[in-house]
Short mmCIF file of C-alpha atoms in Angstrom, two decimals:
data_model
loop_
_atom_site.label_atom_id
_atom_site.label_comp_id
_atom_site.label_asym_id
_atom_site.label_seq_id
_atom_site.Cartn_x
_atom_site.Cartn_y
_atom_site.Cartn_z
CA MET A 1 73.54 -65.57 -52.55
CA PRO A 2 70.57 -67.79 -51.73
CA LYS A 3 70.74 -71.55 -52.92
CA LYS A 4 68.58 -72.60 -55.76
CA VAL A 5 65.37 -74.40 -54.85
CA LYS A 6 65.72 -78.20 -54.95
CA PRO A 7 64.23 -79.94 -57.88
CA ALA A 8 60.53 -80.59 -57.53
CA GLY A 9 59.18 -84.17 -57.51
CA ASP A 10 59.16 -84.33 -61.35
CA GLY A 11 62.99 -83.92 -61.40
CA LYS A 12 62.79 -80.68 -63.07
CA GLU A 13 64.48 -77.73 -61.75
CA GLU A 14 62.64 -74.56 -60.95
CA GLY A 15 63.22 -70.98 -62.37
CA PRO A 16 65.59 -68.29 -61.32
CA VAL A 17 65.56 -67.82 -57.52
CA PRO A 18 64.93 -64.08 -56.61
CA CYS A 19 67.70 -62.56 -54.50
CA LYS A 20 67.41 -61.55 -50.99
CA GLN A 21 64.08 -59.42 -51.14
CA VAL A 22 62.50 -57.36 -48.65
CA LYS A 23 59.01 -56.16 -48.97
CA VAL A 24 58.16 -52.97 -47.15
CA GLU A 25 54.39 -51.99 -46.96
CA ALA A 26 53.25 -48.32 -47.20
CA ALA A 27 53.90 -46.40 -44.07
CA GLY A 28 51.20 -44.15 -42.76
CA GLY A 29 53.22 -40.92 -43.16
CA PRO A 30 55.80 -39.33 -45.29
CA SER A 31 58.91 -41.46 -45.64
CA PRO A 32 61.70 -39.33 -47.21
CA LEU A 33 65.50 -40.05 -47.08
CA ASN A 34 66.95 -39.09 -43.59
CA LEU A 35 69.59 -36.29 -44.85
CA ASP A 36 70.46 -35.25 -41.52
CA SER A 37 73.82 -37.05 -41.62
CA PRO A 38 75.65 -39.41 -43.96
CA SER A 39 74.90 -42.39 -41.68
CA GLY A 40 71.51 -41.29 -41.36
CA LEU A 41 71.01 -41.17 -45.13
CA PHE A 42 72.42 -44.62 -45.95
CA GLU A 43 70.32 -46.08 -43.17
CA SER A 44 67.11 -44.65 -44.63
CA LEU A 45 68.34 -45.70 -48.20
CA ILE A 46 68.50 -49.31 -47.53
CA SER A 47 65.64 -49.59 -44.91
CA PRO A 48 64.56 -51.69 -43.35
CA ILE A 49 67.77 -53.58 -43.74
CA LYS A 50 70.05 -52.66 -40.99
CA THR A 51 73.37 -51.19 -41.77
CA GLU A 52 75.36 -53.83 -39.78
CA THR A 53 73.25 -56.55 -41.49
CA PHE A 54 74.12 -55.14 -45.02
CA PHE A 55 77.82 -54.85 -44.67
CA LYS A 56 78.07 -58.21 -42.94
CA GLU A 57 75.73 -60.25 -45.50
CA PHE A 58 75.56 -58.25 -48.76
CA TRP A 59 78.48 -55.83 -49.34
CA GLU A 60 80.78 -57.26 -51.83
CA GLN A 61 79.08 -60.45 -51.50
CA LYS A 62 75.65 -60.85 -52.99
CA PRO A 63 72.76 -58.83 -54.36
CA LEU A 64 69.93 -57.03 -52.07
CA LEU A 65 66.46 -56.21 -53.51
CA ILE A 66 64.10 -53.94 -51.49
CA GLN A 67 60.63 -53.58 -53.03
CA ARG A 68 58.64 -50.98 -51.43
CA ASP A 69 54.87 -50.35 -51.77
CA ASP A 70 55.09 -46.61 -50.70
CA PRO A 71 53.64 -43.95 -52.74
CA VAL A 72 55.33 -41.20 -50.75
CA LEU A 73 58.70 -42.63 -51.51
CA ALA A 74 57.76 -43.41 -55.06
CA THR A 75 56.83 -39.79 -55.57
CA TYR A 76 60.10 -38.61 -53.91
CA TYR A 77 62.31 -41.15 -56.30
CA ARG A 78 60.30 -39.92 -59.42
CA SER A 79 61.34 -36.25 -58.42
CA LEU A 80 65.11 -37.07 -58.62
CA PHE A 81 65.00 -37.33 -62.45
CA ARG A 82 62.14 -37.50 -64.91
CA LEU A 83 62.24 -37.91 -68.85
CA SER A 84 60.58 -34.30 -68.68
CA ASP A 85 63.68 -33.01 -67.21
CA LEU A 86 65.62 -33.44 -70.33
CA LYS A 87 64.11 -30.66 -72.17
CA SER A 88 65.25 -27.90 -69.85
CA LEU A 89 68.71 -29.73 -69.37
CA CYS A 90 69.36 -29.77 -73.33
CA SER A 91 68.68 -25.97 -73.38
CA ARG A 92 71.66 -25.49 -70.87
CA GLY A 93 74.12 -27.03 -73.62
CA MET A 94 74.49 -30.70 -73.32
CA TYR A 95 76.70 -32.80 -75.73
CA TYR A 96 76.84 -36.36 -76.97
CA GLY A 97 79.26 -38.45 -75.54
CA ARG A 98 80.15 -36.06 -72.63
CA ASP A 99 76.77 -35.45 -71.27
CA VAL A 100 74.42 -38.00 -73.07
CA ASN A 101 74.82 -41.47 -74.81
CA VAL A 102 72.01 -42.67 -77.02
CA CYS A 103 72.11 -46.65 -77.42
CA ARG A 104 70.33 -49.68 -77.81
CA CYS A 105 71.20 -53.23 -77.39
CA VAL A 106 70.86 -55.28 -80.84
CA ASN A 107 71.58 -59.05 -81.13
CA GLY A 108 73.49 -58.90 -77.96
CA LYS A 109 75.56 -55.87 -78.89
CA LYS A 110 75.55 -52.24 -77.83
CA LYS A 111 74.66 -49.95 -80.70
CA ILE A 112 75.53 -46.30 -80.10
CA LEU A 113 73.41 -43.95 -81.84
CA ASN A 114 75.01 -40.69 -80.94
CA LYS A 115 74.92 -37.54 -83.39
CA ASP A 116 77.68 -35.10 -83.28
CA GLY A 117 78.17 -32.08 -81.19
CA LYS A 118 75.27 -30.35 -78.99
CA VAL A 119 72.23 -32.51 -77.81
CA HIS A 120 68.93 -31.15 -79.35
CA PHE A 121 65.75 -32.15 -77.31
CA LEU A 122 63.64 -32.74 -80.31
CA GLN A 123 66.19 -35.25 -82.05
CA LEU A 124 66.79 -36.94 -78.72
CA ARG A 125 62.92 -37.42 -78.35
CA LYS A 126 62.80 -38.70 -81.86
CA ASP A 127 65.39 -41.40 -81.38
CA PHE A 128 63.76 -42.44 -78.11
CA ASP A 129 60.41 -42.88 -79.68
CA GLN A 130 61.19 -44.08 -83.18
CA LYS A 131 64.41 -46.11 -82.57
CA ARG A 132 63.53 -47.39 -79.24
CA ALA A 133 66.78 -46.02 -77.90
CA THR A 134 68.02 -45.70 -74.25
CA ILE A 135 69.04 -42.23 -73.15
CA GLN A 136 71.89 -42.45 -70.78
CA PHE A 137 72.56 -39.01 -68.76
CA HIS A 138 76.03 -38.98 -67.39
CA GLN A 139 76.33 -37.49 -63.75
CA PRO A 140 72.86 -35.79 -63.32
CA GLN A 141 74.25 -34.68 -59.63
CA ARG A 142 76.06 -31.78 -61.88
CA PHE A 143 72.50 -30.31 -62.38
CA LYS A 144 69.90 -31.86 -60.18
CA ASP A 145 70.35 -30.56 -56.46
CA GLU A 146 68.84 -33.31 -54.68
CA LEU A 147 71.11 -35.77 -56.32
CA TRP A 148 73.98 -33.73 -55.38
CA ARG A 149 72.67 -33.52 -51.79
CA ILE A 150 72.42 -37.41 -51.61
CA GLN A 151 75.79 -38.13 -53.34
CA GLU A 152 77.72 -35.65 -51.22
CA LYS A 153 76.49 -37.28 -48.18
CA LEU A 154 77.33 -40.73 -49.54
CA GLU A 155 80.99 -39.63 -50.46
CA CYS A 156 81.25 -38.71 -46.76
CA TYR A 157 79.71 -42.08 -45.84
CA PHE A 158 82.00 -44.19 -47.96
CA GLY A 159 84.92 -42.10 -48.09
CA SER A 160 85.05 -42.73 -51.95
CA LEU A 161 83.85 -40.88 -55.04
CA VAL A 162 80.09 -41.54 -55.81
CA GLY A 163 78.87 -41.14 -59.30
CA SER A 164 75.68 -41.67 -60.97
CA ASN A 165 74.06 -42.04 -64.39
CA VAL A 166 70.32 -42.01 -65.45
CA TYR A 167 69.05 -44.47 -67.71
CA ILE A 168 65.65 -43.95 -69.51
CA THR A 169 64.40 -46.91 -71.82
CA PRO A 170 61.30 -47.02 -73.86
CA ALA A 171 58.94 -49.84 -73.48
CA GLY A 172 59.76 -53.08 -75.11
CA SER A 173 63.44 -52.05 -75.36
CA GLN A 174 66.81 -52.90 -73.93
CA GLY A 175 70.00 -50.42 -73.76
CA LEU A 176 72.80 -52.40 -72.85
CA PRO A 177 74.05 -55.92 -73.55
CA PRO A 178 75.00 -58.25 -70.55
CA HIS A 179 77.94 -56.62 -68.85
CA TYR A 180 79.65 -56.28 -65.46
CA ASP A 181 81.24 -53.19 -63.73
CA ASP A 182 84.07 -52.41 -61.53
CA VAL A 183 81.86 -50.43 -59.02
CA GLU A 184 79.52 -51.12 -56.16
CA VAL A 185 75.90 -50.43 -57.84
CA PHE A 186 72.86 -49.07 -56.10
CA ILE A 187 69.84 -48.79 -58.59
CA LEU A 188 66.81 -46.56 -57.58
CA GLN A 189 63.80 -47.07 -59.72
CA LEU A 190 62.30 -43.56 -60.68
CA GLU A 191 59.75 -43.91 -63.38
CA GLY A 192 57.97 -46.96 -64.79
CA GLU A 193 59.05 -50.51 -64.51
CA LYS A 194 62.30 -52.47 -65.36
CA HIS A 195 62.94 -56.08 -65.74
CA TRP A 196 66.28 -57.22 -64.36
CA ARG A 197 68.36 -60.19 -64.79
CA LEU A 198 71.30 -60.90 -62.66
CA TYR A 199 73.92 -63.74 -63.15
CA HIS A 200 76.72 -65.17 -61.15
CA PRO A 201 80.11 -63.18 -61.64
CA THR A 202 82.75 -64.64 -63.79
CA VAL A 203 85.28 -62.27 -62.07
CA PRO A 204 84.27 -61.63 -58.43
CA LEU A 205 84.99 -57.97 -57.36
CA ALA A 206 86.20 -57.07 -60.86
CA ARG A 207 88.48 -54.15 -61.48
CA GLU A 208 87.28 -53.24 -64.69
CA TYR A 209 84.08 -53.01 -66.88
CA SER A 210 83.53 -55.94 -69.36
CA LEU A 211 80.76 -57.07 -71.76
CA GLU A 212 79.83 -60.90 -71.47
CA ALA A 213 78.39 -62.91 -74.43
CA GLU A 214 75.01 -64.30 -73.47
CA ASP A 215 75.75 -67.75 -74.48
CA ARG A 216 78.72 -67.72 -71.88
CA ILE A 217 76.79 -66.63 -68.81
CA GLY A 218 73.92 -69.33 -68.42
CA ARG A 219 70.76 -68.76 -66.92
CA PRO A 220 69.95 -65.82 -64.67
CA ALA A 221 70.52 -66.44 -60.95
CA HIS A 222 68.07 -63.72 -60.12
CA GLU A 223 65.09 -62.19 -61.98
CA PHE A 224 62.66 -59.56 -60.94
CA THR A 225 61.00 -56.32 -61.97
CA LEU A 226 61.54 -52.83 -60.23
CA LYS A 227 58.98 -50.47 -59.65
CA PRO A 228 59.11 -46.80 -58.51
CA GLY A 229 60.57 -46.76 -55.02
CA ASP A 230 62.51 -49.99 -55.22
CA LEU A 231 66.09 -50.19 -54.67
CA LEU A 232 68.66 -52.92 -55.93
CA TYR A 233 72.09 -53.30 -54.68
CA PHE A 234 74.85 -55.51 -56.36
CA PRO A 235 78.46 -56.04 -55.88
CA ARG A 236 80.96 -55.22 -58.76
CA GLY A 237 81.45 -57.95 -60.98
CA THR A 238 77.78 -59.00 -61.09
CA ILE A 239 76.74 -59.72 -64.55
CA HIS A 240 73.45 -57.88 -65.28
CA GLN A 241 71.15 -56.92 -68.09
CA ALA A 242 67.76 -55.03 -67.83
CA ASP A 243 64.86 -54.14 -70.25
CA THR A 244 61.52 -52.26 -70.03
CA PRO A 245 58.57 -54.68 -70.39
CA SER A 246 56.56 -54.24 -73.44
CA GLY A 247 53.07 -52.39 -73.42
CA LEU A 248 54.13 -50.30 -70.40
CA ALA A 249 55.42 -46.75 -70.07
CA HIS A 250 59.20 -45.91 -70.20
CA SER A 251 61.36 -46.80 -67.37
CA THR A 252 63.58 -44.33 -65.63
CA HIS A 253 66.27 -45.41 -63.05
CA VAL A 254 69.51 -43.85 -61.52
CA THR A 255 72.49 -45.83 -61.03
CA ILE A 256 74.53 -44.65 -57.99
CA SER A 257 77.90 -46.28 -57.85
CA THR A 258 80.94 -46.18 -55.72
CA TYR A 259 84.08 -47.87 -54.51
CA GLN A 260 85.96 -47.85 -57.78
CA SER A 261 89.81 -48.70 -57.60
CA SER A 262 89.13 -48.69 -53.72
CA SER A 263 90.37 -52.16 -52.99
CA TRP A 264 93.34 -53.34 -50.59
CA GLY A 265 95.46 -53.66 -53.82
CA ASP A 266 94.84 -50.07 -54.63
CA PHE A 267 95.65 -49.06 -51.14
CA LEU A 268 98.72 -51.08 -51.38
CA LEU A 269 99.98 -49.60 -54.42
CA ASP A 270 99.29 -45.97 -53.19
CA THR A 271 101.09 -46.42 -49.81
CA ILE A 272 103.98 -48.50 -51.00
CA SER A 273 105.86 -45.98 -52.61
CA GLY A 274 105.90 -43.60 -49.33
CA LEU A 275 106.99 -46.42 -47.17
CA VAL A 276 109.99 -47.48 -49.59
CA PHE A 277 110.81 -43.62 -49.78
CA ASP A 278 110.91 -43.47 -45.87
CA THR A 279 112.92 -46.87 -45.37
CA ALA A 280 115.58 -46.02 -48.04
CA LYS A 281 116.42 -42.95 -46.18
CA ALA A 282 117.21 -45.08 -43.23
CA ASP A 283 118.59 -48.27 -44.98
CA VAL A 284 121.58 -48.07 -47.10
CA GLU A 285 120.89 -51.53 -48.48
CA LEU A 286 117.86 -50.26 -50.33
CA ARG A 287 120.16 -47.19 -51.78
CA ALA A 288 122.66 -49.53 -53.22
CA GLY A 289 122.51 -49.72 -57.03
CA ILE A 290 120.89 -52.72 -58.96
CA PRO A 291 123.19 -55.17 -60.85
CA ARG A 292 124.71 -53.89 -64.10
CA GLN A 293 122.55 -54.67 -67.29
CA LEU A 294 119.73 -55.66 -65.03
CA LEU A 295 117.23 -53.49 -67.17
CA LEU A 296 118.44 -55.44 -70.30
CA GLN A 297 117.53 -58.79 -69.15
CA VAL A 298 114.47 -60.47 -70.96
CA GLU A 299 113.65 -62.38 -67.55
CA THR A 300 113.93 -61.36 -64.02
CA THR A 301 117.19 -62.78 -62.64
CA ALA A 302 117.02 -65.27 -59.52
CA VAL A 303 119.23 -62.82 -57.54
CA ALA A 304 116.79 -59.71 -58.47
CA THR A 305 113.91 -62.03 -57.15
CA ARG A 306 115.48 -62.97 -53.91
CA LYS A 307 116.47 -59.40 -53.37
CA LEU A 308 113.08 -57.90 -53.94
CA SER A 309 111.61 -60.70 -51.73
CA GLY A 310 113.89 -59.62 -48.85
CA PHE A 311 112.95 -55.93 -49.34
CA LEU A 312 109.36 -56.73 -49.16
CA ARG A 313 109.79 -58.60 -45.88
CA MET A 314 111.79 -55.73 -44.66
CA LEU A 315 108.92 -53.18 -45.64
CA ALA A 316 106.46 -55.46 -43.97
CA ASP A 317 108.32 -55.73 -40.83
CA ARG A 318 108.67 -51.79 -40.90
CA LEU A 319 105.08 -51.40 -41.35
CA GLU A 320 103.88 -53.74 -38.58
CA GLY A 321 102.93 -51.79 -35.60
CA THR A 322 103.59 -48.20 -37.31
CA LYS A 323 101.05 -45.50 -36.74
CA GLU A 324 102.68 -43.03 -39.06
CA LEU A 325 100.46 -41.48 -41.75
CA LEU A 326 101.76 -42.74 -45.16
CA SER A 327 101.92 -40.77 -48.39
CA ALA A 328 98.79 -41.55 -50.21
CA ASP A 329 97.66 -40.17 -53.55
CA MET A 330 94.25 -41.74 -53.05
CA LYS A 331 93.55 -39.24 -50.37
CA LYS A 332 94.49 -36.24 -52.50
CA ASP A 333 92.59 -37.52 -55.48
CA PHE A 334 89.49 -38.09 -53.56
CA ALA A 335 89.57 -34.77 -52.03
CA MET A 336 90.44 -33.00 -55.39
CA ASN A 337 87.53 -34.96 -57.43
CA ARG A 338 84.64 -35.18 -54.80
CA LEU A 339 81.85 -33.04 -54.57
CA PRO A 340 81.81 -29.72 -52.62
CA PRO A 341 79.64 -29.63 -49.51
CA TYR A 342 75.74 -29.25 -50.45
CA TYR A 343 74.74 -25.61 -49.96
CA LEU A 344 71.85 -23.17 -50.90
CA GLY A 345 72.78 -20.04 -52.71
CA ASP A 346 76.24 -19.22 -54.22
CA GLY A 347 78.29 -21.06 -51.67
CA VAL A 348 80.63 -18.06 -50.99
CA GLU A 349 80.38 -18.57 -47.37
CA LEU A 350 82.10 -21.97 -47.81
CA SER A 351 85.35 -20.54 -48.99
CA THR A 352 85.39 -16.78 -47.77
CA PRO A 353 86.56 -16.27 -44.13
CA GLY A 354 84.08 -14.57 -42.11
CA GLY A 355 84.25 -12.80 -38.74
CA GLN A 356 87.25 -12.56 -36.51
CA LEU A 357 90.18 -14.88 -37.03
CA PRO A 358 90.92 -17.00 -33.96
CA GLY A 359 93.80 -15.94 -31.67
CA LEU A 360 95.91 -17.37 -28.78
CA ASP A 361 92.90 -16.97 -26.35
CA SER A 362 90.52 -18.96 -28.84
CA THR A 363 89.08 -22.30 -28.67
CA VAL A 364 88.75 -23.87 -32.17
CA ARG A 365 87.39 -26.86 -34.03
CA LEU A 366 87.55 -28.33 -37.18
CA GLN A 367 84.43 -27.80 -39.24
CA PHE A 368 83.48 -29.64 -42.53
CA ARG A 369 85.53 -32.61 -40.97
CA ASP A 370 84.15 -35.22 -43.74
CA HIS A 371 85.58 -32.94 -46.39
CA VAL A 372 88.97 -32.53 -45.38
CA VAL A 373 91.93 -35.31 -45.39
CA LEU A 374 95.25 -35.07 -43.80
CA THR A 375 98.45 -36.97 -45.31
CA VAL A 376 102.18 -36.88 -45.06
CA GLY A 377 104.41 -37.00 -48.06
CA PRO A 378 107.65 -35.79 -49.57
CA ASP A 379 107.92 -32.08 -50.20
CA GLN A 380 106.35 -31.35 -53.48
CA ASP A 381 107.92 -27.98 -53.73
CA PRO A 382 110.54 -28.26 -56.73
CA SER A 383 112.72 -25.83 -55.20
CA ASP A 384 113.34 -28.07 -52.20
CA GLU A 385 116.23 -30.39 -53.26
CA THR A 386 116.06 -32.06 -49.84
CA ARG A 387 112.59 -33.50 -50.21
CA GLU A 388 111.82 -33.35 -46.64
CA LYS A 389 108.54 -35.00 -45.36
CA MET A 390 105.66 -32.45 -45.10
CA VAL A 391 101.95 -32.69 -43.70
CA TYR A 392 99.45 -31.96 -46.37
CA ILE A 393 95.81 -31.03 -45.89
CA TYR A 394 93.40 -31.32 -48.75
CA HIS A 395 89.58 -29.98 -48.80
CA SER A 396 86.90 -30.04 -51.12
CA LEU A 397 85.10 -26.73 -50.10
CA LYS A 398 86.20 -24.93 -53.55
CA ASN A 399 85.51 -27.97 -55.74
CA ARG A 400 83.36 -27.38 -58.75
CA ARG A 401 80.23 -29.43 -58.61
CA GLU A 402 79.96 -28.88 -62.61
CA THR A 403 82.95 -31.12 -63.17
CA HIS A 404 82.19 -33.78 -60.75
CA MET A 405 83.09 -37.46 -62.21
CA MET A 406 83.75 -35.91 -65.56
CA GLY A 407 87.04 -37.46 -65.93
CA ASN A 408 88.81 -35.42 -68.64
CA GLU A 409 87.71 -31.91 -67.03
CA GLU A 410 90.50 -30.18 -65.40
CA THR A 411 90.56 -30.20 -61.42
CA GLU A 412 92.99 -28.58 -59.02
CA SER A 413 93.70 -29.35 -55.31
CA HIS A 414 92.85 -27.12 -52.54
CA GLY A 415 94.82 -27.18 -49.25
CA LEU A 416 97.80 -26.41 -47.30
CA ARG A 417 100.95 -27.83 -46.36
CA PHE A 418 102.87 -27.55 -42.83
CA PRO A 419 106.13 -28.74 -41.40
CA LEU A 420 106.21 -32.26 -40.07
CA SER A 421 106.91 -30.85 -36.72
CA HIS A 422 103.07 -29.64 -36.84
CA ILE A 423 101.74 -33.10 -37.12
CA ASP A 424 100.87 -33.53 -33.41
CA ALA A 425 99.08 -30.18 -33.20
CA LEU A 426 96.99 -31.16 -36.28
CA LYS A 427 96.14 -34.22 -34.82
CA GLN A 428 94.78 -32.77 -31.67
CA ILE A 429 92.64 -30.47 -33.88
CA TRP A 430 91.34 -33.65 -35.95
CA ASN A 431 90.72 -35.70 -32.59
CA SER A 432 88.96 -32.99 -30.55
CA SER A 433 85.65 -31.75 -30.71
CA ALA A 434 87.16 -28.28 -29.62
CA ILE A 435 90.66 -27.33 -28.44
CA SER A 436 92.21 -24.34 -27.07
CA VAL A 437 94.87 -22.63 -29.26
CA LYS A 438 97.23 -22.24 -26.40
CA ASP A 439 97.03 -26.03 -25.76
CA LEU A 440 98.40 -27.09 -29.12
CA LYS A 441 101.53 -28.93 -29.24
CA LEU A 442 103.85 -26.56 -30.84
CA THR A 443 106.92 -24.89 -29.60
CA THR A 444 106.08 -21.14 -29.85
CA ASP A 445 102.87 -18.92 -29.52
CA GLU A 446 103.78 -17.62 -33.04
CA GLU A 447 103.62 -21.27 -34.66
CA LYS A 448 100.18 -21.65 -32.62
CA GLN A 449 98.71 -18.58 -34.12
CA SER A 450 100.19 -19.21 -37.60
CA LEU A 451 98.44 -22.66 -37.74
CA VAL A 452 95.00 -21.71 -36.83
CA THR A 453 94.83 -18.54 -39.00
CA SER A 454 96.21 -20.07 -41.98
CA TRP A 455 93.10 -22.27 -42.86
CA PRO A 456 90.06 -20.14 -41.92
CA TYR A 457 87.90 -22.10 -44.61
CA VAL A 458 88.21 -25.35 -42.52
CA LEU A 459 88.92 -24.02 -39.05
CA THR A 460 86.12 -22.51 -37.08
CA GLU A 461 86.61 -20.26 -33.69
CA VAL A 462 84.31 -21.59 -31.12
CA HIS A 463 84.82 -18.53 -28.62
CA ARG A 464 87.47 -16.43 -27.05
CA ARG A 465 88.50 -17.05 -23.34
CA LYS A 466 88.20 -13.37 -22.44
CA ASN A 467 84.48 -13.11 -22.53
CA SER A 468 83.49 -16.96 -23.33
CA LYS A 469 81.05 -15.34 -25.92
CA LEU A 470 79.88 -18.14 -28.42
CA LEU A 471 80.38 -17.07 -32.09
CA ASN A 472 77.49 -17.65 -34.31
CA VAL A 473 79.44 -19.68 -36.81
CA PRO A 474 77.53 -22.73 -38.41
CA GLU A 475 78.86 -26.04 -37.97
CA GLY A 476 79.71 -28.54 -40.80
CA ASP A 477 76.63 -30.38 -40.69
CA LYS A 478 74.72 -27.33 -40.49
CA ASN A 479 76.09 -26.10 -43.63
CA HIS A 480 74.97 -29.22 -45.18
CA THR A 481 71.38 -27.79 -45.54
CA SER A 482 68.82 -30.58 -44.74
#
């Protein structure tokens, strides 16, 4: 973060120093976000800051404020969500707690003003106008197509779930007390103005949400006001609070967040079980029983500590230099819970095979590459007592947008499993822009044919060798309508 300004000549320290700030003047023509690709979207989202600069200097390190004087971009931001959108959304059956929270910050504490059951727009507007309450709308990408379009691309870009909440706060009011979050945060100001105060983290890169008492956090490190078209980024753990200035219109902003539970610590927890499973199959020492009554001890014994330390060193040695894919629930969870590809219409074409299935004389490629994950793990078939390792492929093409990031909503995984002997052939498909079915590293033609016809939703036939006629099958990026 920028250092504070040195004390002036009278010995008094000046006020809060604004965080890194970029001023962008209005462009001559339209300046919409670039939705042609995930990387193009993120580049345009943080423009004029370069992506390389952002990840080197700001990501997980310090806030970034981009203030824009661009009417075209401001108009586009307003279109993402407006206060007036709530009327039509309430008519679709929204519920307090699940879809909407009504709250206000009173004496440094969050006061929930939710009613029971279904949200009625007239009551919601009454609480907004008379009680000066903030309306928090959960996961609007479930209903707003443009936010779906943006967040689906960002999930491809980050390789992590991307959620959002909209906050609508009347003039002269504040919805939430000072707090920090366990996610990386991007704020897009949509309507009106919002006054922000950021404080140095007490827990850098925090792993959980927490309130902070105002008398403990000191003076703000950064203070500024966002206007439509402006963007603010800050890392998880950054203490913050925001209010709508008095005498002005209401404020609407959307908080787009990512990287929850996506740390190296999370990844280590996720992969260690698979590593232990593999190592124990090869090393009898790991299969030996623990001392009698070890589980009855109040404290861990010195013998157990030495044993575990030795095993961890053994696991580290085994991990060094290996290129084996490790069992990872994180991959499966990501595929299960993320947004489906953005599309127009009913989306049937995403999950229904069309045209001819590929044959031995075909050349195939992987479509929707950003929506497919591949991992290796123990066989999950309960009838298989040997628990041999299998290759699992999970995809999000059949995921339901309506349940995205809703936590308690039921989700199911969509994918396939293959014998471990298919791993090299699957890697060929993954690493090639297109590959001949006959060139796949499998023993028999039957295996090759079976592999490429078992997942028509994800594989696309490019052409058959017989006449080299190209099939009119859309590529993954083309299905992400731009």
